[in-house]
Coordinates of C-alpha atoms and ligand atoms in Angstrom, one line a residue:
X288 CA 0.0 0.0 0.0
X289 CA 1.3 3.8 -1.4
X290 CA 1.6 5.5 2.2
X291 CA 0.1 9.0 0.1
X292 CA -2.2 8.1 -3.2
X293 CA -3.2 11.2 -5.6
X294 CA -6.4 10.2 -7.6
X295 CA -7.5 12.6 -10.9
X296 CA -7.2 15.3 -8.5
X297 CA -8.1 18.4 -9.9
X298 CA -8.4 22.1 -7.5
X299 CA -9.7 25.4 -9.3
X300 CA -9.5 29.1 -7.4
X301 CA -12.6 31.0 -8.3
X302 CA -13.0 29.1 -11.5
X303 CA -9.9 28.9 -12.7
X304 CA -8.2 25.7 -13.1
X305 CA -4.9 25.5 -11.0
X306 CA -4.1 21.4 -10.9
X307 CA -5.8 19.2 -13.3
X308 CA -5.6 15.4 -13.6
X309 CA -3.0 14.6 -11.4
X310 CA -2.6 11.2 -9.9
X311 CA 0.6 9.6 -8.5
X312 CA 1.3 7.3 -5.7
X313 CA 4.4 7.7 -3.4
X314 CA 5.9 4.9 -1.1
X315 CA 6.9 4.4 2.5
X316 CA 10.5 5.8 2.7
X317 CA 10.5 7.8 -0.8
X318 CA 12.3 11.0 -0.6
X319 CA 10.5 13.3 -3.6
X320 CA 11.2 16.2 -4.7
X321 CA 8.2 18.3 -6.2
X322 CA 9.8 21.2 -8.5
X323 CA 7.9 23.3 -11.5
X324 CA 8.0 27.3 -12.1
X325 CA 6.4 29.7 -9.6
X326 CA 2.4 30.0 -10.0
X327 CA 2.7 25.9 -11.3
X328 CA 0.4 24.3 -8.0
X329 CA 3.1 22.8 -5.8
X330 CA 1.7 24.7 -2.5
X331 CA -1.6 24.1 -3.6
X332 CA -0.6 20.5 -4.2
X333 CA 0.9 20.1 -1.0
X334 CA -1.8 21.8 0.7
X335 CA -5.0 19.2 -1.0
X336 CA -2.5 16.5 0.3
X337 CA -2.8 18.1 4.0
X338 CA -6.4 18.6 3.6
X339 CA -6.3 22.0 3.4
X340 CA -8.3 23.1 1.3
X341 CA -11.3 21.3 -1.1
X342 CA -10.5 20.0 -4.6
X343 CA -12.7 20.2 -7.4
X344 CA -12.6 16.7 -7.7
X345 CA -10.3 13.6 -7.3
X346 CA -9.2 11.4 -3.9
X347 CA -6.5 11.7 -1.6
X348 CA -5.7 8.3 0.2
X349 CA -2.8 8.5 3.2
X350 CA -2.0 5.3 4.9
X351 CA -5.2 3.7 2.4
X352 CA -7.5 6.1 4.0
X353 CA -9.5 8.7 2.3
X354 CA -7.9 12.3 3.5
X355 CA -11.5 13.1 4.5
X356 CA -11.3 10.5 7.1
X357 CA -7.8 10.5 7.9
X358 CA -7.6 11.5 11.8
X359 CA -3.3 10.9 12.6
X360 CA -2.4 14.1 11.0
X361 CA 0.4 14.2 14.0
X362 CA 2.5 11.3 11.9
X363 CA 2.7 14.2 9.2
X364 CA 5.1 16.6 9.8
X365 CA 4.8 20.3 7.8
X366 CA 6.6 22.9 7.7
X367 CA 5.2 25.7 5.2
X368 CA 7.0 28.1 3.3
X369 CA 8.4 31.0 4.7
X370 CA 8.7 30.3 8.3
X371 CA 10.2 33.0 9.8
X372 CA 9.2 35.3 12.4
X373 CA 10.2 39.3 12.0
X374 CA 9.0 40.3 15.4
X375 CA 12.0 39.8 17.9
X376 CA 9.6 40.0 21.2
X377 CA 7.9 37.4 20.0
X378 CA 6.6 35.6 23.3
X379 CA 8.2 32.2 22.7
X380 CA 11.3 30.1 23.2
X381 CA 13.2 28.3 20.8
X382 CA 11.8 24.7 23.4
X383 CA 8.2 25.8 23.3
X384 CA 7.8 26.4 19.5
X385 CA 9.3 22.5 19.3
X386 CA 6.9 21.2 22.4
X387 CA 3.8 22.7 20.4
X388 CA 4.9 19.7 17.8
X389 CA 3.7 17.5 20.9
X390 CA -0.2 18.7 21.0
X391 CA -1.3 17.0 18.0
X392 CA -0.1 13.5 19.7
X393 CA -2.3 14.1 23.1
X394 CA -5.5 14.3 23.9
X395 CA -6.6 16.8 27.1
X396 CA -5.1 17.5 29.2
X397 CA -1.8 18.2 27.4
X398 CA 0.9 18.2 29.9
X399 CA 4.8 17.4 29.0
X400 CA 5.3 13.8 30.4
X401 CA 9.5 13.1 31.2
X402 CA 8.9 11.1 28.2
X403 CA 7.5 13.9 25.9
X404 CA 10.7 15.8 27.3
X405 CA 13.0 13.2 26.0
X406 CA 11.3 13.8 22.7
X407 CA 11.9 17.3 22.6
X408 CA 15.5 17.5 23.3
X409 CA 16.2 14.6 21.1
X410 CA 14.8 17.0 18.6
X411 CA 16.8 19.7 19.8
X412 CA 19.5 18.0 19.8
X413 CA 19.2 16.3 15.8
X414 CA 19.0 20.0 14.7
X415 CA 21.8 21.5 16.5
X416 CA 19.4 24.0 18.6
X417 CA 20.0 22.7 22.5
X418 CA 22.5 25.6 23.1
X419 CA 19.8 27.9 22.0
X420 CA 16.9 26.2 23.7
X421 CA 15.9 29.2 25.6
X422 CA 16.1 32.0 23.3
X423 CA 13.5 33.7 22.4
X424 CA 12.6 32.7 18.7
X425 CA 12.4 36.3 17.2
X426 CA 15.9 36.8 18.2
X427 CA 17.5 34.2 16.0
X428 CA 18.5 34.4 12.8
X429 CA 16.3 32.7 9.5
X430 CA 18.6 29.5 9.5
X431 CA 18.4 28.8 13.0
X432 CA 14.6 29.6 12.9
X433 CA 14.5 27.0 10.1
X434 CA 16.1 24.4 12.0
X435 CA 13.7 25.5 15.2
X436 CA 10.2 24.5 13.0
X437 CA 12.3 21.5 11.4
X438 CA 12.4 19.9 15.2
X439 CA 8.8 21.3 15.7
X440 CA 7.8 19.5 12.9
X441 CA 9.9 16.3 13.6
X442 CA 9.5 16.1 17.4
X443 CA 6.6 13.9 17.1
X444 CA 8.4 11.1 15.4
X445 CA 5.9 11.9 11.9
X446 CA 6.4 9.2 9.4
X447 CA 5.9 11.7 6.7
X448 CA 7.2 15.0 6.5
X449 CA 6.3 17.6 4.1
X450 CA 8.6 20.8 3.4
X451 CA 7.5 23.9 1.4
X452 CA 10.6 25.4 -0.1
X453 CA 12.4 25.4 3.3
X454 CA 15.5 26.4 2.3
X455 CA 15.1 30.3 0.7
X456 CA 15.6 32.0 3.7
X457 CA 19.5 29.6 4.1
X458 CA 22.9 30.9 3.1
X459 CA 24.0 27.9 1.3
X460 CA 26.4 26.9 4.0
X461 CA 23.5 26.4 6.3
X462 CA 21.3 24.9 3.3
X463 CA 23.9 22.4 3.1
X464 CA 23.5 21.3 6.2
X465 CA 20.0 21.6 6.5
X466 CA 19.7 19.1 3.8
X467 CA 22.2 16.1 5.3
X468 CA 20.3 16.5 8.0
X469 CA 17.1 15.4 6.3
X470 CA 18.9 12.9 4.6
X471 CA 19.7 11.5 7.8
X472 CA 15.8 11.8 8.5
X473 CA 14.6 9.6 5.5
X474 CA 17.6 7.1 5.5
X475 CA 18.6 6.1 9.4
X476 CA 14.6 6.6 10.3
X477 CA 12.7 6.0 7.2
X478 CA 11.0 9.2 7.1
X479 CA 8.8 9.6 3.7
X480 CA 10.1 12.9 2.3
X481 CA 7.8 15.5 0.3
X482 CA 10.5 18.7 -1.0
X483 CA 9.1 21.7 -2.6
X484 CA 12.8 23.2 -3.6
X485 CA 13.9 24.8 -6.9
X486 CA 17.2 23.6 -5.6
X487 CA 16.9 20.1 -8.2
X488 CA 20.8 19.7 -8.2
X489 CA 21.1 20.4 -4.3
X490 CA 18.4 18.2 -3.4
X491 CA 18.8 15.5 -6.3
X492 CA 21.9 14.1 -4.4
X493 CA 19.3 12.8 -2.0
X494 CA 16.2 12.6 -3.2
X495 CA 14.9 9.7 -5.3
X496 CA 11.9 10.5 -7.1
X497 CA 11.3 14.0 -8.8
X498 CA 7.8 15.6 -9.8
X499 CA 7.3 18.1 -12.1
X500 CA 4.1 19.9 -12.0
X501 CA 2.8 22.9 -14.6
X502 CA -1.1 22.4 -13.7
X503 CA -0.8 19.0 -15.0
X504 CA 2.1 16.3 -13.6
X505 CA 4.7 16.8 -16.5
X506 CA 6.6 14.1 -14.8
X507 CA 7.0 11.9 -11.7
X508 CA 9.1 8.9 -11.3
X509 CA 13.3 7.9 -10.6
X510 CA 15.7 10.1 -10.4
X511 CA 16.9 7.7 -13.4
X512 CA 14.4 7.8 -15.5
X513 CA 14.8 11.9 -15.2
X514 CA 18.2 12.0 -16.6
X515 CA 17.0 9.9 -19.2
X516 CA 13.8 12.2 -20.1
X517 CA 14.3 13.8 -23.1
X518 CA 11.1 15.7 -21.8
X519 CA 12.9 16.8 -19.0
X520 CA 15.5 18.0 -20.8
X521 CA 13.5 20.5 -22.6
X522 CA 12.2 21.9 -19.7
X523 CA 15.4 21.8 -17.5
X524 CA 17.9 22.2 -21.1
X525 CA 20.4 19.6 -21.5
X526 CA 22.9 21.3 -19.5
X527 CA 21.3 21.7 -16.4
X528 CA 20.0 17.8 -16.4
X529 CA 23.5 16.5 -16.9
X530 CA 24.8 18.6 -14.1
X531 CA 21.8 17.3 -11.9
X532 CA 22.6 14.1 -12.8
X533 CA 26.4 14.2 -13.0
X534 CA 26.3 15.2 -9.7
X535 CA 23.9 13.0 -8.5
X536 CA 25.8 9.9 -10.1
X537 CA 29.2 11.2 -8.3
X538 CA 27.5 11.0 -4.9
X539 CA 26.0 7.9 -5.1
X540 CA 29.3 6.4 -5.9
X541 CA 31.2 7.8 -2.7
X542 CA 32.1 5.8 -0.1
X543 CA 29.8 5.4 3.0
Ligands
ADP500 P1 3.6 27.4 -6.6 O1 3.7 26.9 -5.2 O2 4.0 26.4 -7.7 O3 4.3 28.7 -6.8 P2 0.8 27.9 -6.0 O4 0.2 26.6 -5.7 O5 1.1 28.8 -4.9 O6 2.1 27.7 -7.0 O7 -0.2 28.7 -7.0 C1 -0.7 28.2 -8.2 C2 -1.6 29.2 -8.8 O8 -2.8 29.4 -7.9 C3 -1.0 30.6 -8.9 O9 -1.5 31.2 -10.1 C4 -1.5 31.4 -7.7 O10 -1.5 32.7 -8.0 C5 -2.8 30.8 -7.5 N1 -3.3 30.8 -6.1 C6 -2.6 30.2 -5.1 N2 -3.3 30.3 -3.9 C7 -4.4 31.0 -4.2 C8 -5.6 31.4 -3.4 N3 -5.6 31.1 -2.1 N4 -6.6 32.0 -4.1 C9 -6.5 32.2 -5.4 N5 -5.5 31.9 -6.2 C10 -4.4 31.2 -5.6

């Protein structure tokens, strides 16, 4: 069983036609990366797969249940685009914001059990933030932000987790980093990976299935089959493909 099924879905805003006949399943442990122009429907995608908002028509199975009656939304982990927070009084610390992950899990009263403590400076502690723990979120900078709503949206243990272009606000030192560290996610824990990123080459060193979207799924399937898509190529020119792919081949042939 596909842990997320897409069936014919189709969403319109006011009328006009934004996705159209898409339908693809992705498996337990895939690590996908969704890519297209701006304005193409992968937040809108992303956001019919969380049940946000109502298609036109089409399903949405996760775990082999209709999103309508899917009720574990904890096991998905989401974190949307453009987290960051401006306003440096803002009344929360860096261990709150990542405690708040915990809510969906409990029912009342929500309290923070030693165990649920564990949790959260496990989570701390896999994104590099336990120095930091108290801080007050608005005072940190957009990469440590980031890694503050990556261990909010991983302290749960999700099985899937689904990021919105996470990596704009990143200096490409910290994006680097910011990516292993997912890596690590889906391959030690078996995390199924959704990526909105225009960042292909970056992310195609980890990922292993790509999905193109303009409205209508262009493409969606191996990493191998992509550099082999003479489609693909058009839309990405040949340049760019072999460069994804070259680099892509080179780190799949490094030693572990
Ligand atoms: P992407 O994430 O690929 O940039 P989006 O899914 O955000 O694309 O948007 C797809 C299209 O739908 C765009 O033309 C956008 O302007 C439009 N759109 C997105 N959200 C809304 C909304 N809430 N209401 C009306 N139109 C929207």
């Amino acid at each position: 069983m596909s842990i997320i099924s897409v069936k014919k879905l189709e969403v319109n805003y006011d009328g006009r036609k934004v996705l159209s006949d898409i339908s693809f399943d992705i498996e337990k442990g895939d690590y996908v990366i969704i890519t297209g122009q701006n304005g193409s429907g992968k937040s809108t995608l992303i956001k019919a797969i969380l049940n946000l908002l109502k298609p036109k028509s089409g399903n949405i199975y996760v775990n082999g249940l209709d999103s309508n009656s899917f009720e574990d939304w904890h096991k998905i982990g989401y974190l949307p685009q453009g987290a960051v927070l401006s306003n440096p009084l803002f009344p929360a610390t860096v261990k709150e914001i990542v405690s708040l992950g915990l809510l969906g899990t409990k029912s009342f009263p929500k309290t923070i059990s030693a165990k649920d403590e564990d949790k959260i400076m496990k989570a701390l502690e896999l994104l590099g933030i336990i120095d930091i723990k108290n801080k007050l979120i608005g005072e940190l900078s957009g990469g440590q932000q980031q890694r503050v709503f990556l261990a909010h949206a991983v302290v749960s243990n999700p099985e899937i987790l689904i990021l919105d272009e996470p990596t704009t606000a990143l200096d490409p030192e910290i994006r680097e980093t910011f990516f292993v560290t997912l890596n690590k996610l889906n391959k030690d824990k078996g995390v199924t990976i959704l990526l909105v990123s225009h960042d292909v080459g970056c992310v195609g060193e980890f990922a292993n299935k790509l999905l193109y979207l303009n409205e209508k799924l262009v493409f969606y399937g191996s990493f191998n089959d992509f550099c082999e898509s003479k489609k693909m190529a058009e839309y990405f020119g040949t340049a760019m493909q072999h460069s994804i792919c070259y680099h892509r081949h080179r780190h799949h042939q490094k030693p572990n």
